[in-house]
CSV table of C-alpha atoms and ligand atoms in Angstrom, one decimal:
chain,number,residue,atom,x,y,z
A,1,MET,CA,0.0,0.0,0.0
A,2,PRO,CA,1.6,3.3,-1.0
A,3,LYS,CA,1.8,5.9,1.8
A,4,ARG,CA,0.5,9.1,0.3
A,5,LEU,CA,-2.1,9.9,-2.3
A,6,ILE,CA,-2.4,13.6,-3.4
A,7,LEU,CA,-5.7,14.8,-5.0
A,8,LEU,CA,-4.7,17.8,-7.0
A,9,GLY,CA,-7.6,20.2,-7.6
A,10,GLY,CA,-11.2,19.9,-6.2
A,11,GLY,CA,-12.7,19.1,-9.6
A,12,HIS,CA,-15.9,17.1,-10.2
A,13,ALA,CA,-14.2,13.7,-10.2
A,14,HIS,CA,-12.4,14.4,-6.9
A,15,LEU,CA,-15.7,15.2,-5.3
A,16,ARG,CA,-16.8,11.6,-6.0
A,17,VAL,CA,-13.5,10.3,-4.7
A,18,LEU,CA,-13.8,12.3,-1.5
A,19,LYS,CA,-17.4,11.2,-1.0
A,20,HIS,CA,-16.3,7.5,-1.3
A,21,LEU,CA,-13.5,8.1,1.2
A,22,ILE,CA,-15.9,9.2,3.9
A,23,GLU,CA,-16.8,5.6,4.4
A,24,HIS,CA,-14.1,3.6,2.7
A,25,LYS,CA,-10.7,5.3,3.3
A,26,PRO,CA,-8.0,2.8,3.9
A,27,ALA,CA,-6.5,3.6,7.3
A,28,GLU,CA,-2.9,3.2,6.2
A,29,LEU,CA,-3.3,5.7,3.3
A,30,GLU,CA,-2.6,9.4,3.9
A,31,VAL,CA,-4.7,11.5,1.5
A,32,LEU,CA,-4.1,15.2,0.8
A,33,LEU,CA,-6.3,17.5,-1.3
A,34,VAL,CA,-4.7,20.6,-2.8
A,35,SER,CA,-7.0,23.4,-4.0
A,36,PRO,CA,-6.5,27.1,-4.4
A,37,SER,CA,-10.0,27.7,-3.0
A,38,PRO,CA,-12.0,26.1,-0.2
A,39,TRP,CA,-14.9,26.1,-2.6
A,40,GLN,CA,-15.6,24.2,-5.8
A,41,TYR,CA,-17.9,26.2,-8.0
A,42,TYR,CA,-20.3,24.3,-10.4
A,43,SER,CA,-20.0,25.6,-13.9
A,44,GLY,CA,-23.5,24.3,-14.9
A,45,MET,CA,-25.1,26.7,-12.4
A,46,LEU,CA,-23.0,29.8,-13.4
A,47,PRO,CA,-25.5,31.1,-16.0
A,48,GLY,CA,-28.3,30.7,-13.5
A,49,LEU,CA,-26.2,32.5,-10.9
A,50,LEU,CA,-25.6,35.5,-13.2
A,51,ALA,CA,-29.2,35.5,-14.3
A,52,GLY,CA,-30.3,35.7,-10.7
A,53,ASP,CA,-31.8,32.2,-10.3
A,54,TYR,CA,-29.4,31.3,-7.5
A,55,ALA,CA,-27.3,32.8,-4.7
A,56,LEU,CA,-23.5,32.1,-4.7
A,57,GLN,CA,-23.7,29.6,-1.9
A,58,ASP,CA,-26.2,27.5,-3.9
A,59,CYS,CA,-23.6,26.8,-6.6
A,60,ARG,CA,-20.6,25.6,-4.7
A,61,VAL,CA,-19.3,22.6,-2.8
A,62,ASP,CA,-17.6,23.2,0.6
A,63,LEU,CA,-14.3,21.4,0.1
A,64,ALA,CA,-13.2,21.9,3.7
A,65,SER,CA,-16.2,20.1,5.0
A,66,ILE,CA,-16.1,17.2,2.6
A,67,ALA,CA,-12.3,16.8,3.1
A,68,ARG,CA,-12.8,16.8,6.9
A,69,ARG,CA,-15.5,14.2,6.7
A,70,ALA,CA,-13.3,12.0,4.5
A,71,GLY,CA,-10.3,12.3,6.8
A,72,VAL,CA,-8.4,14.1,4.1
A,73,SER,CA,-6.1,17.1,4.8
A,74,LEU,CA,-7.0,20.1,2.7
A,75,ILE,CA,-4.1,22.4,1.6
A,76,ILE,CA,-5.3,25.8,0.2
A,77,ALA,CA,-2.7,26.4,-2.5
A,78,ALA,CA,-2.2,26.0,-6.2
A,79,VAL,CA,0.4,23.8,-7.8
A,80,GLU,CA,3.0,25.9,-9.6
A,81,HIS,CA,5.6,23.3,-10.6
A,82,TRP,CA,5.4,19.6,-11.0
A,83,ASP,CA,8.4,17.2,-11.3
A,84,ALA,CA,6.8,13.9,-12.4
A,85,PRO,CA,10.0,11.8,-12.5
A,86,GLN,CA,10.8,13.0,-8.9
A,87,ARG,CA,7.2,12.7,-7.8
A,88,LEU,CA,7.3,16.3,-6.4
A,89,LEU,CA,4.8,19.2,-6.4
A,90,ASP,CA,5.8,22.8,-5.6
A,91,LEU,CA,2.9,24.8,-4.3
A,92,SER,CA,2.1,28.5,-4.3
A,93,ASP,CA,2.5,28.7,-0.5
A,94,GLY,CA,6.2,27.6,-0.8
A,95,ARG,CA,5.6,24.0,0.3
A,96,SER,CA,6.9,21.0,-1.7
A,97,LEU,CA,5.0,17.8,-1.5
A,98,SER,CA,6.1,14.3,-2.5
A,99,TYR,CA,3.6,11.6,-3.3
A,100,ASP,CA,3.3,7.9,-4.0
A,101,LEU,CA,0.1,8.2,-6.0
A,102,LEU,CA,-1.2,11.4,-7.7
A,103,SER,CA,-4.6,12.2,-9.1
A,104,VAL,CA,-4.9,15.4,-11.2
A,105,ASN,CA,-8.4,17.0,-11.6
A,106,THR,CA,-7.5,20.7,-12.0
A,107,GLY,CA,-9.6,21.6,-15.1
A,108,SER,CA,-8.4,23.9,-17.8
A,109,GLU,CA,-7.7,27.5,-18.5
A,110,THR,CA,-9.3,29.8,-21.1
A,111,GLN,CA,-7.7,30.3,-24.5
A,112,LEU,CA,-7.2,34.0,-24.8
A,113,GLY,CA,-4.8,34.2,-27.8
A,114,GLU,CA,-5.7,37.2,-30.0
A,115,LEU,CA,-8.1,38.7,-27.4
A,116,GLN,CA,-5.5,39.8,-24.8
A,117,ALA,CA,-4.8,43.3,-26.3
A,118,VAL,CA,-8.4,44.4,-25.4
A,119,GLY,CA,-7.0,45.2,-21.9
A,120,ASP,CA,-8.9,45.4,-18.6
A,121,VAL,CA,-12.3,44.8,-20.2
A,122,LEU,CA,-11.3,41.2,-20.9
A,123,LEU,CA,-12.9,38.7,-18.6
A,124,PRO,CA,-11.9,35.0,-19.0
A,125,ILE,CA,-14.7,32.6,-17.9
A,126,LYS,CA,-12.3,30.7,-15.6
A,127,PRO,CA,-11.6,30.7,-12.7
A,128,LEU,CA,-15.4,30.9,-12.3
A,129,ASP,CA,-15.4,32.7,-8.9
A,130,HIS,CA,-13.1,35.5,-10.2
A,131,PHE,CA,-15.3,35.8,-13.3
A,132,TYR,CA,-18.4,36.2,-11.2
A,133,GLN,CA,-16.9,38.7,-8.8
A,134,ARG,CA,-15.5,40.8,-11.6
A,135,CYS,CA,-18.8,40.7,-13.5
A,136,GLN,CA,-20.6,42.0,-10.4
A,137,GLN,CA,-18.0,44.8,-9.9
A,138,LEU,CA,-18.2,45.9,-13.6
A,139,PHE,CA,-22.1,45.8,-13.5
A,140,ASP,CA,-22.1,47.8,-10.3
A,141,ALA,CA,-20.1,50.6,-12.0
A,142,TYR,CA,-23.1,51.4,-14.2
A,143,ALA,CA,-26.0,53.6,-13.3
A,144,PRO,CA,-29.6,52.6,-14.3
A,145,GLY,CA,-30.3,53.6,-17.9
A,146,ASP,CA,-26.6,53.4,-19.0
A,147,THR,CA,-25.8,51.3,-22.1
A,148,ALA,CA,-23.3,48.5,-21.8
A,149,THR,CA,-21.9,46.8,-24.9
A,150,VAL,CA,-20.9,43.2,-24.0
A,151,ALA,CA,-19.2,40.8,-26.4
A,152,VAL,CA,-19.2,37.1,-25.5
A,153,VAL,CA,-16.6,35.3,-27.6
A,154,GLY,CA,-17.1,31.6,-28.1
A,155,GLY,CA,-20.0,29.8,-29.9
A,156,GLY,CA,-20.2,26.7,-27.6
A,157,ALA,CA,-22.9,26.0,-25.1
A,158,ALA,CA,-21.1,28.1,-22.4
A,159,GLY,CA,-20.8,31.1,-24.7
A,160,ALA,CA,-24.5,31.0,-25.6
A,161,GLU,CA,-25.7,30.6,-22.0
A,162,ILE,CA,-23.4,33.3,-20.7
A,163,ALA,CA,-24.6,35.8,-23.4
A,164,MET,CA,-28.2,35.2,-22.4
A,165,ALA,CA,-27.5,35.3,-18.7
A,166,VAL,CA,-25.4,38.6,-18.9
A,167,GLN,CA,-28.1,40.3,-21.0
A,168,GLN,CA,-30.7,39.2,-18.4
A,169,ALA,CA,-28.4,40.4,-15.5
A,170,LEU,CA,-28.0,43.8,-17.1
A,171,GLN,CA,-31.7,44.2,-17.9
A,172,THR,CA,-32.5,43.4,-14.3
A,173,ARG,CA,-30.3,46.3,-13.3
A,174,SER,CA,-32.2,48.6,-15.7
A,175,LEU,CA,-29.3,48.9,-18.0
A,176,CYS,CA,-29.6,48.8,-21.8
A,177,ALA,CA,-27.7,45.7,-22.8
A,178,ASP,CA,-26.1,45.6,-26.3
A,179,THR,CA,-25.0,41.9,-26.3
A,180,LEU,CA,-23.1,40.3,-29.1
A,181,LEU,CA,-22.2,36.6,-29.4
A,182,ILE,CA,-19.1,36.2,-31.6
A,183,THR,CA,-18.8,32.5,-32.6
A,184,GLY,CA,-16.0,32.2,-35.2
A,185,LYS,CA,-16.7,30.6,-38.6
A,186,CYS,CA,-18.3,27.5,-37.0
A,187,GLY,CA,-21.3,29.4,-35.7
A,188,VAL,CA,-23.3,28.6,-32.5
A,189,LEU,CA,-23.3,25.1,-31.0
A,190,ALA,CA,-21.0,23.4,-33.5
A,191,GLY,CA,-21.3,19.6,-33.1
A,192,HIS,CA,-25.0,19.8,-31.9
A,193,ALA,CA,-27.9,18.8,-34.0
A,194,ASN,CA,-29.2,21.3,-36.6
A,195,ALA,CA,-32.6,21.5,-34.9
A,196,VAL,CA,-30.9,22.6,-31.6
A,197,LYS,CA,-28.9,25.2,-33.4
A,198,ARG,CA,-32.0,26.5,-35.2
A,199,ARG,CA,-33.9,26.9,-31.9
A,200,LEU,CA,-31.0,28.7,-30.2
A,201,ARG,CA,-30.5,31.1,-33.2
A,202,GLN,CA,-34.2,32.0,-33.0
A,203,LEU,CA,-34.0,32.5,-29.3
A,204,LEU,CA,-31.0,34.7,-29.5
A,205,GLN,CA,-32.6,36.8,-32.3
A,206,HIS,CA,-35.8,37.1,-30.2
A,207,LYS,CA,-33.7,38.4,-27.3
A,208,GLY,CA,-31.9,40.9,-29.5
A,209,ILE,CA,-28.5,39.2,-29.1
A,210,GLU,CA,-26.6,39.6,-32.4
A,211,VAL,CA,-24.6,36.6,-33.5
A,212,ILE,CA,-21.5,37.3,-35.5
A,213,ALA,CA,-20.0,34.2,-37.2
A,214,SER,CA,-16.4,35.7,-37.6
A,215,ARG,CA,-13.2,35.5,-35.7
A,216,ALA,CA,-12.6,38.3,-33.1
A,217,ARG,CA,-9.2,39.9,-32.7
A,218,ALA,CA,-8.4,42.7,-30.2
A,219,ILE,CA,-6.6,45.6,-31.7
A,220,GLU,CA,-6.3,48.0,-28.8
A,221,PRO,CA,-7.9,48.4,-25.3
A,222,GLY,CA,-11.6,48.2,-25.6
A,223,ARG,CA,-11.6,47.7,-29.4
A,224,LEU,CA,-12.1,44.6,-31.4
A,225,GLU,CA,-11.8,43.6,-35.1
A,226,VAL,CA,-14.5,41.2,-36.1
A,227,GLY,CA,-14.5,40.2,-39.7
A,228,ASP,CA,-14.3,43.5,-41.6
A,229,LYS,CA,-15.9,45.5,-38.7
A,230,GLN,CA,-14.3,47.3,-35.8
A,231,LEU,CA,-16.3,47.3,-32.5
A,232,ARG,CA,-15.9,49.2,-29.2
A,233,VAL,CA,-16.8,47.0,-26.2
A,234,ASP,CA,-17.3,47.7,-22.5
A,235,LEU,CA,-16.8,44.1,-21.6
A,236,LEU,CA,-15.4,41.1,-23.5
A,237,ILE,CA,-16.2,37.7,-22.0
A,238,ALA,CA,-14.0,34.9,-23.3
A,239,THR,CA,-15.5,31.4,-23.4
A,240,THR,CA,-13.1,30.4,-26.1
A,241,GLY,CA,-12.3,26.9,-25.2
A,242,ALA,CA,-9.9,25.0,-23.0
A,243,ARG,CA,-6.1,25.6,-22.8
A,244,ALA,CA,-3.6,23.5,-20.8
A,245,PRO,CA,-2.1,25.2,-17.7
A,246,ASP,CA,1.6,26.3,-18.1
A,247,TRP,CA,2.9,24.1,-15.3
A,248,LEU,CA,2.1,20.9,-17.3
A,249,LYS,CA,4.7,21.4,-20.1
A,250,PRO,CA,7.9,21.2,-17.9
A,251,ALA,CA,6.5,18.5,-15.7
A,252,GLY,CA,8.1,15.6,-17.6
A,253,VAL,CA,4.8,13.7,-17.9
A,254,SER,CA,3.6,12.5,-21.3
A,255,LEU,CA,1.3,15.1,-22.9
A,256,ALA,CA,-1.3,14.7,-25.7
A,257,LYS,CA,-1.1,17.0,-28.8
A,258,ASP,CA,-3.4,19.5,-27.2
A,259,GLY,CA,-1.0,19.9,-24.2
A,260,PHE,CA,-3.1,18.1,-21.6
A,261,ILE,CA,-2.0,15.0,-19.7
A,262,ALA,CA,-2.1,11.9,-22.0
A,263,VAL,CA,-4.1,9.1,-20.4
A,264,ASN,CA,-5.3,5.7,-21.3
A,265,ALA,CA,-8.9,4.3,-20.9
A,266,CYS,CA,-8.3,3.8,-17.2
A,267,GLN,CA,-7.4,7.6,-16.9
A,268,GLN,CA,-3.8,6.6,-16.1
A,269,SER,CA,-0.8,8.6,-17.4
A,270,LEU,CA,0.9,7.0,-20.4
A,271,SER,CA,4.3,7.8,-18.9
A,272,HIS,CA,3.9,7.6,-15.1
A,273,PRO,CA,1.6,4.7,-13.9
A,274,GLU,CA,1.3,6.3,-10.4
A,275,VAL,CA,-0.4,9.4,-12.0
A,276,PHE,CA,-4.1,9.5,-12.9
A,277,ALA,CA,-5.9,12.5,-14.5
A,278,VAL,CA,-9.5,13.2,-15.2
A,279,GLY,CA,-11.7,15.9,-16.6
A,280,ASP,CA,-10.5,18.8,-18.7
A,281,VAL,CA,-6.9,18.4,-17.6
A,282,ALA,CA,-6.7,14.9,-19.2
A,283,SER,CA,-6.8,13.8,-22.9
A,284,ARG,CA,-7.7,10.2,-23.6
A,285,VAL,CA,-5.4,9.0,-26.4
A,286,ASP,CA,-7.6,6.0,-27.3
A,287,LYS,CA,-10.8,8.0,-27.6
A,288,PRO,CA,-10.7,11.9,-27.6
A,289,LEU,CA,-13.5,13.3,-25.4
A,290,ASP,CA,-15.0,16.8,-25.3
A,291,LYS,CA,-13.7,19.0,-22.5
A,292,SER,CA,-17.0,18.8,-20.7
A,293,GLY,CA,-18.2,18.5,-17.1
A,294,VAL,CA,-20.2,15.4,-17.9
A,295,HIS,CA,-17.0,13.4,-18.4
A,296,ALA,CA,-15.4,14.8,-15.3
A,297,VAL,CA,-18.5,13.8,-13.3
A,298,LYS,CA,-19.0,10.4,-14.9
A,299,ALA,CA,-15.3,9.3,-14.7
A,300,GLY,CA,-15.3,10.1,-11.0
A,301,GLY,CA,-16.5,6.6,-9.9
A,302,VAL,CA,-14.0,4.9,-12.1
A,303,LEU,CA,-11.2,7.2,-10.9
A,304,CYS,CA,-12.1,6.3,-7.3
A,305,HIS,CA,-11.9,2.6,-8.0
A,306,ASN,CA,-8.7,2.9,-9.9
A,307,LEU,CA,-6.9,5.0,-7.2
A,308,LEU,CA,-7.7,2.4,-4.6
A,309,ALA,CA,-6.9,-0.5,-6.9
A,310,ALA,CA,-3.6,1.1,-7.9
A,311,ALA,CA,-2.8,1.5,-4.2
A,312,LYS,CA,-3.3,-2.3,-3.7
A,313,ALA,CA,-1.8,-3.3,-7.1
A,314,GLN,CA,-5.2,-4.6,-8.2
A,315,THR,CA,-6.9,-4.5,-11.7
A,316,LEU,CA,-7.9,-1.1,-13.0
A,317,LYS,CA,-11.2,-0.3,-14.8
A,318,PRO,CA,-11.7,1.6,-18.0
A,319,TYR,CA,-14.0,4.7,-18.1
A,320,LYS,CA,-16.6,4.1,-20.9
A,321,PRO,CA,-18.3,7.3,-21.8
A,322,ARG,CA,-21.9,7.3,-23.0
A,323,PRO,CA,-22.1,7.8,-26.7
A,324,VAL,CA,-24.3,10.9,-26.4
A,325,SER,CA,-24.2,13.5,-23.7
A,326,LEU,CA,-27.2,15.5,-22.4
A,327,TYR,CA,-26.9,19.3,-22.5
A,328,LEU,CA,-29.4,21.5,-20.7
A,329,LEU,CA,-28.8,25.2,-21.5
A,330,ASN,CA,-30.3,27.8,-19.2
A,331,THR,CA,-31.9,30.4,-21.5
A,332,ALA,CA,-32.2,33.0,-18.7
A,333,ASP,CA,-35.9,33.5,-19.1
A,334,GLY,CA,-37.3,30.8,-16.7
A,335,LYS,CA,-36.7,28.2,-19.4
A,336,ALA,CA,-34.0,25.9,-20.7
A,337,LEU,CA,-33.1,24.3,-24.0
A,338,LEU,CA,-32.4,20.6,-24.2
A,339,SER,CA,-29.8,19.1,-26.6
A,340,TRP,CA,-29.5,15.3,-26.6
A,341,GLY,CA,-28.2,13.9,-29.9
A,342,PRO,CA,-30.8,14.7,-32.5
A,343,LEU,CA,-33.4,15.6,-29.9
A,344,THR,CA,-34.3,19.0,-28.7
A,345,ALA,CA,-36.9,20.6,-26.5
A,346,GLN,CA,-37.4,23.9,-24.7
A,347,GLY,CA,-39.5,25.1,-21.8
A,348,ALA,CA,-39.9,25.8,-18.2
A,349,TRP,CA,-40.0,22.0,-17.4
A,350,VAL,CA,-36.5,21.7,-18.9
A,351,LEU,CA,-35.2,24.4,-16.5
A,352,LYS,CA,-37.0,22.7,-13.6
A,353,TRP,CA,-35.3,19.4,-14.5
A,354,LYS,CA,-31.9,21.1,-14.9
A,355,HIS,CA,-32.4,22.8,-11.5
A,356,TRP,CA,-33.2,19.5,-9.9
A,357,LEU,CA,-30.1,17.7,-11.4
A,358,ASP,CA,-27.7,20.6,-10.6
A,359,SER,CA,-29.0,21.1,-7.0
A,360,THR,CA,-29.0,17.4,-6.3
A,361,PHE,CA,-25.4,17.3,-7.5
A,362,ILE,CA,-24.4,20.1,-5.1
A,363,ARG,CA,-26.4,18.6,-2.2
A,364,GLU,CA,-24.8,15.2,-2.6
A,365,PHE,CA,-21.4,16.6,-1.5
A,366,ASN,CA,-22.4,19.3,0.9
A,367,GLU,CA,-23.1,18.3,4.5
B,1,FAD,C1,-20.4,28.7,-18.1
B,1,FAD,C2,-20.0,27.3,-18.3
B,1,FAD,C3,-21.1,26.4,-18.3
B,1,FAD,C4,-20.8,25.0,-18.5
B,1,FAD,N1,-21.8,24.2,-18.5
B,1,FAD,C5,-21.5,22.9,-18.7
B,1,FAD,C6,-22.6,21.9,-18.6
B,1,FAD,O1,-23.8,22.3,-18.4
B,1,FAD,N2,-22.3,20.6,-18.8
B,1,FAD,C7,-21.0,20.2,-19.1
B,1,FAD,O2,-20.8,19.0,-19.2
B,1,FAD,N3,-20.0,21.0,-19.1
B,1,FAD,C8,-20.2,22.4,-18.9
B,1,FAD,N4,-19.2,23.2,-18.9
B,1,FAD,C9,-17.8,22.7,-19.0
B,1,FAD,C10,-17.3,22.4,-17.7
B,1,FAD,O3,-17.2,23.5,-16.9
B,1,FAD,C11,-15.9,21.8,-17.6
B,1,FAD,O4,-15.7,20.9,-18.6
B,1,FAD,C12,-15.7,21.2,-16.3
B,1,FAD,O5,-15.7,22.2,-15.3
B,1,FAD,C13,-14.4,20.4,-16.1
B,1,FAD,O6,-14.4,19.8,-14.9
B,1,FAD,P1,-13.1,19.4,-14.1
B,1,FAD,O7,-13.5,18.6,-13.0
B,1,FAD,O8,-12.1,18.9,-15.1
B,1,FAD,O9,-12.4,20.8,-13.7
B,1,FAD,P2,-13.0,22.1,-12.8
B,1,FAD,O10,-14.5,21.9,-12.6
B,1,FAD,O11,-12.6,23.3,-13.6
B,1,FAD,O12,-12.3,22.0,-11.4
B,1,FAD,C14,-10.9,22.1,-11.4
B,1,FAD,C15,-10.5,22.4,-9.9
B,1,FAD,O13,-9.1,22.5,-9.9
B,1,FAD,C16,-8.6,23.6,-9.2
B,1,FAD,N5,-7.3,24.1,-9.7
B,1,FAD,C17,-7.1,24.8,-10.8
B,1,FAD,N6,-5.8,25.0,-11.0
B,1,FAD,C18,-5.2,24.4,-9.9
B,1,FAD,C19,-3.8,24.3,-9.5
B,1,FAD,N7,-2.8,24.9,-10.2
B,1,FAD,N8,-3.5,23.7,-8.4
B,1,FAD,C20,-4.5,23.1,-7.6
B,1,FAD,N9,-5.8,23.2,-8.0
B,1,FAD,C21,-6.1,23.8,-9.1
B,1,FAD,C22,-9.7,24.6,-9.4
B,1,FAD,O14,-9.8,25.6,-8.4
B,1,FAD,C23,-11.0,23.7,-9.4
B,1,FAD,O15,-11.4,23.5,-8.1
B,1,FAD,C24,-19.4,24.6,-18.7
B,1,FAD,C25,-18.4,25.5,-18.7
B,1,FAD,C26,-18.7,26.9,-18.5
B,1,FAD,C27,-17.6,27.8,-18.5
C-alpha cells in the first residue's frame, strides 16, 4: 500500500473520490487535497447565478467540509511546478509535497490568444469565482439607464448561455444591454444537431442578441476587429475553449497533442503509472472526449476505483463514456433548452429538470 495519495484540484471527479473516502478510506493511506480555494464552483449553475436564479452559496461545494468528513487534509494552495520523474509538487504557499500516487483534476484555463490586447475589459470565464466577482464589480459601476456593450466570444454552449445570462443580468439592473455573441466561422453550438442550433438562433434573435460568425481579434484596449468591422466593447467575456495550464509542459509527464495529460482508458498517465488524470486536464489517447463537465463527473466513480486499486496493485477499470451527452442550456428566461443527440426541447419544465439535477449534485457533496 503506497503511503501518500495527493488529489490535485477539487474538480468534479475528486468530489466523487472524497465522498467515497468518507466511508471507505484505507486507514494506512494518507490523502491530501490541494486546491486554491476552499470552494468548488459548479459551472453548470454559473449562467443561473448570473441571471439571478441562484445565490452564490447554492452553486458551490464546501471542500473543507467534505475533506474533513473524508479524513483528508486540505491544503489551500495551487500547484505551480510539478516534477513527475521525482514525484514532487511545488505549491504557491512555498511548500513542496512528495507523493506515491497522484490524481490530477485541475480543469483547464481559457484560451485568450488574440483577445489579450483588449485590456482590462477582458474577462476569461475561468476561474469561475473570479469571473463572477469581476462581473458584479463591472455591472455595479453602471447607473440605471446606461448602455453596456458586451461581447461574448465563443460559440459553444457556455458562450450562448453566458450571453443570455449577462443580458438578463444587465436588464434586471435597468441597463440597456447591447449583447453580441461572436462565434468564429463554426457558428453557434458546432457539433450539436441542426434542430438545436435553429432553436437557439431563433431564441438569440428574439432576445436581440446579435450573433456574428467571424473571428474576433483585439486591436487596442476596448476595441475589437470582427471580420471586416471594428467594434468598441465595454466588456469582453472569453468562453473560447480549453487551454492547458503552463505548469504541465515542464512536468516531464507525457502530454497529448493539445498539451493536456495523455491518459489511457483507465485515466492513467501513459508515462507515469502512479499518476491519474480526469476531466478537462486529461486527454484520452484511445478516444478523444469533449472538455465537458459530464465526463469529469461520470469518470469520478472509475477514478475512485482505480486509485484504490492502484494502491493495492489490483486491476484497473476503463471509463466508458456514454455515446451521447445530455446538455441543458439555461436560456435566462425561466426556461432551458435541451440538446441530446438529434433531440431538442425547450420550456420551463427543462429548466426545472436542470435545476433538480444541478442542485442534487451540489447537495450530494455538501453536508
Ligand atoms: C459557463 C459554463 C457552463 C458550463 N456548463 C456545462 C454543462 O452544463 N455541462 C457540461 O458537461 N460542461 C459544462 N461546462 C464545461 C465544464 O465547466 C468543464 O468541462 C468542467 O468544469 C471540467 O471539470 P473538471 O472537474 O475537469 O475541472 P473544474 O471543474 O474546472 O475543477 C478544477 C479544480 O481544480 C482547481 N485548480 C485549478 N488549478 C489548480 C492548480 N494549479 N492547483 C490546484 N488546484 C487547481 C480549481 O480551483 C478547481 O477547483 C461549462 C463551462 C462553463 C464555463
